[in-house]
Amino acid sequence: MNRKSSVPGQEAEVLLVEDNPGDVRLVRELFSDAAITNTLHVATDEQEALDFLNQRGEFTDAPRPDLVLLDWYLPRATGEDVLRAIRNDHELEEVLVIVLTGSDAGEDFLNSPEIQFDAYLTKPIAPDEFVSLVRSFEFFWLTVLCSPSDS
């Protein structure tokens, strides 16, 4: 893997792409309750996510995210469409992408070599498990993991 992470010790930018308001609220609360220091941005559909990632429209001043938490089942397009757009854009190809899915379709992801994501999670996850998972993200994905160019 040669995805680029944030610089250890610096706050990371996280983009959550999620259309379910309940899940968005849960993630926000868990980031807050777990005292996660990274900044969480939210896009509620694929167009908003792509506008944020490409700094278009209302997102011209948006930061480049270090990590995208991508719901696989979006209203008009699939997470796969967003993921392909990310991976086909030279300026975005280093962004870490973790796919969130409400099904046990992870095996399908693993068996599809054209789908290039960094990890996947099956939801719903119990709140206490999710807090632990978010803390693990912060520590591993956003603090420990560095690309060879970071050293």
Protein backbone atom coordinates (compact mmCIF):
# COMPACT_ATOMS: atom_id res chain seq x y z
CA MET A 1 0.00 0.00 0.00
CA ASN A 2 1.37 3.40 -0.85
CA ARG A 3 -1.50 5.55 0.30
CA LYS A 4 -0.40 8.73 2.04
CA SER A 5 -1.44 9.39 5.60
CA SER A 6 -1.29 12.57 7.60
CA VAL A 7 1.88 13.62 9.31
CA PRO A 8 2.09 11.91 12.73
CA GLY A 9 0.96 14.24 15.49
CA GLN A 10 -1.03 16.52 13.16
CA GLU A 11 -4.79 16.63 12.91
CA ALA A 12 -6.15 14.70 9.95
CA GLU A 13 -9.08 15.60 7.73
CA VAL A 14 -11.72 12.85 7.51
CA LEU A 15 -14.57 12.87 4.98
CA LEU A 16 -17.58 10.73 5.87
CA VAL A 17 -19.75 9.98 2.83
CA GLU A 18 -23.02 8.81 4.36
CA ASP A 19 -26.65 9.43 3.40
CA ASN A 20 -28.24 8.11 6.61
CA PRO A 21 -28.66 11.01 9.08
CA GLY A 22 -28.69 8.58 12.02
CA ASP A 23 -25.34 7.11 11.01
CA VAL A 24 -23.90 10.60 10.49
CA ARG A 25 -25.08 11.64 13.95
CA LEU A 26 -23.62 8.46 15.47
CA VAL A 27 -20.22 9.02 13.85
CA ARG A 28 -20.17 12.69 14.93
CA GLU A 29 -21.10 11.74 18.50
CA LEU A 30 -18.53 8.96 18.62
CA PHE A 31 -15.78 11.24 17.32
CA SER A 32 -16.76 13.77 19.98
CA ASP A 33 -17.21 11.25 22.83
CA ALA A 34 -13.94 9.50 21.99
CA ALA A 35 -12.15 12.88 21.92
CA ILE A 36 -10.93 12.20 18.39
CA THR A 37 -8.89 15.25 17.40
CA ASN A 38 -9.30 14.81 13.65
CA THR A 39 -11.72 17.03 11.74
CA LEU A 40 -14.81 15.24 10.44
CA HIS A 41 -16.50 16.55 7.29
CA VAL A 42 -19.71 15.04 5.92
CA ALA A 43 -21.04 14.58 2.40
CA THR A 44 -24.52 13.09 2.12
CA ASP A 45 -24.38 11.86 -1.46
CA GLU A 46 -21.96 11.05 -4.24
CA GLN A 47 -22.15 14.48 -5.91
CA GLU A 48 -21.46 16.33 -2.68
CA ALA A 49 -18.55 13.94 -1.97
CA LEU A 50 -17.00 14.52 -5.39
CA ASP A 51 -17.52 18.29 -5.11
CA PHE A 52 -15.79 18.24 -1.70
CA LEU A 53 -12.92 16.07 -2.95
CA ASN A 54 -12.43 18.22 -6.06
CA GLN A 55 -12.97 21.51 -4.19
CA ARG A 56 -15.85 22.60 -6.42
CA GLY A 57 -18.91 24.75 -5.78
CA GLU A 58 -19.50 25.46 -2.10
CA PHE A 59 -16.39 23.41 -1.27
CA THR A 60 -13.75 25.52 -3.05
CA ASP A 61 -11.95 26.06 0.27
CA ALA A 62 -12.40 22.49 1.53
CA PRO A 63 -9.29 20.73 2.77
CA ARG A 64 -8.04 17.60 1.01
CA PRO A 65 -9.11 14.68 3.21
CA ASP A 66 -6.55 12.21 4.50
CA LEU A 67 -9.21 9.53 4.90
CA VAL A 68 -12.61 8.90 3.31
CA LEU A 69 -15.15 6.74 5.13
CA LEU A 70 -17.36 5.76 2.19
CA ASP A 71 -20.85 4.29 2.52
CA TRP A 72 -21.15 1.70 -0.24
CA TYR A 73 -24.91 2.18 -0.70
CA LEU A 74 -25.66 5.78 -1.69
CA PRO A 75 -28.95 7.15 -3.09
CA ARG A 76 -28.15 7.78 -6.77
CA ALA A 77 -24.79 6.15 -7.40
CA THR A 78 -22.92 3.45 -5.57
CA GLY A 79 -19.88 3.84 -3.39
CA GLU A 80 -18.09 2.02 -6.17
CA ASP A 81 -18.78 4.96 -8.51
CA VAL A 82 -17.30 7.39 -5.97
CA LEU A 83 -14.36 5.08 -5.33
CA ARG A 84 -13.61 4.76 -9.05
CA ALA A 85 -13.72 8.56 -9.41
CA ILE A 86 -11.26 8.89 -6.52
CA ARG A 87 -8.88 6.26 -7.87
CA ASN A 88 -9.04 7.64 -11.43
CA ASP A 89 -8.08 11.15 -10.29
CA HIS A 90 -4.30 11.57 -10.01
CA GLU A 91 -4.70 14.24 -7.32
CA LEU A 92 -6.88 11.97 -5.16
CA GLU A 93 -5.31 8.56 -5.68
CA GLU A 94 -3.30 8.74 -2.42
CA VAL A 95 -6.37 9.37 -0.23
CA LEU A 96 -7.12 6.46 2.12
CA VAL A 97 -10.58 5.01 1.49
CA ILE A 98 -12.41 2.77 3.93
CA VAL A 99 -15.66 1.35 2.61
CA LEU A 100 -18.62 1.13 4.99
CA THR A 101 -21.27 -1.42 4.09
CA GLY A 102 -24.51 -2.50 5.74
CA SER A 103 -24.20 -6.02 4.36
CA ASP A 104 -21.75 -8.86 4.57
CA ALA A 105 -20.65 -8.08 1.01
CA GLY A 106 -17.02 -7.70 2.04
CA GLU A 107 -16.12 -10.97 0.39
CA ASP A 108 -17.42 -9.52 -2.88
CA PHE A 109 -15.10 -6.52 -2.46
CA LEU A 110 -12.13 -8.74 -1.70
CA ASN A 111 -12.78 -10.82 -4.79
CA SER A 112 -12.94 -7.83 -7.12
CA PRO A 113 -9.43 -6.67 -8.07
CA GLU A 114 -10.76 -3.59 -9.90
CA ILE A 115 -12.13 -2.09 -6.68
CA GLN A 116 -9.19 -0.39 -4.97
CA PHE A 117 -10.01 0.52 -1.38
CA ASP A 118 -7.79 0.36 1.68
CA ALA A 119 -10.15 -1.46 4.06
CA TYR A 120 -13.82 -2.16 4.60
CA LEU A 121 -16.12 -2.30 7.62
CA THR A 122 -19.49 -3.95 7.97
CA LYS A 123 -22.09 -1.85 9.79
CA PRO A 124 -24.04 -1.61 12.01
CA ILE A 125 -21.33 -1.93 14.57
CA ALA A 126 -22.21 -1.80 18.26
CA PRO A 127 -21.49 1.71 19.59
CA ASP A 128 -18.74 0.56 21.97
CA GLU A 129 -17.10 -1.40 19.15
CA PHE A 130 -17.36 1.64 16.90
CA VAL A 131 -15.67 3.87 19.49
CA SER A 132 -12.83 1.37 19.71
CA LEU A 133 -12.66 1.22 15.92
CA VAL A 134 -12.56 5.02 15.55
CA ARG A 135 -9.74 5.19 18.09
CA SER A 136 -7.90 2.51 16.13
CA PHE A 137 -8.35 4.60 12.95
CA GLU A 138 -6.95 7.63 14.66
CA PHE A 139 -3.96 5.73 15.97
CA PHE A 140 -3.13 3.48 13.03
CA TRP A 141 -4.49 5.02 9.83
CA LEU A 142 -3.92 8.63 10.78
CA THR A 143 -0.87 8.52 13.06
CA VAL A 144 1.25 5.40 12.57
CA LEU A 145 0.80 4.61 8.89
CA CYS A 146 3.16 6.58 6.66
CA SER A 147 3.99 6.10 3.04
CA PRO A 148 7.63 5.56 2.02
CA SER A 149 7.75 9.19 0.88
CA ASP A 150 6.95 10.31 4.45
CA SER A 151 10.16 8.88 5.91
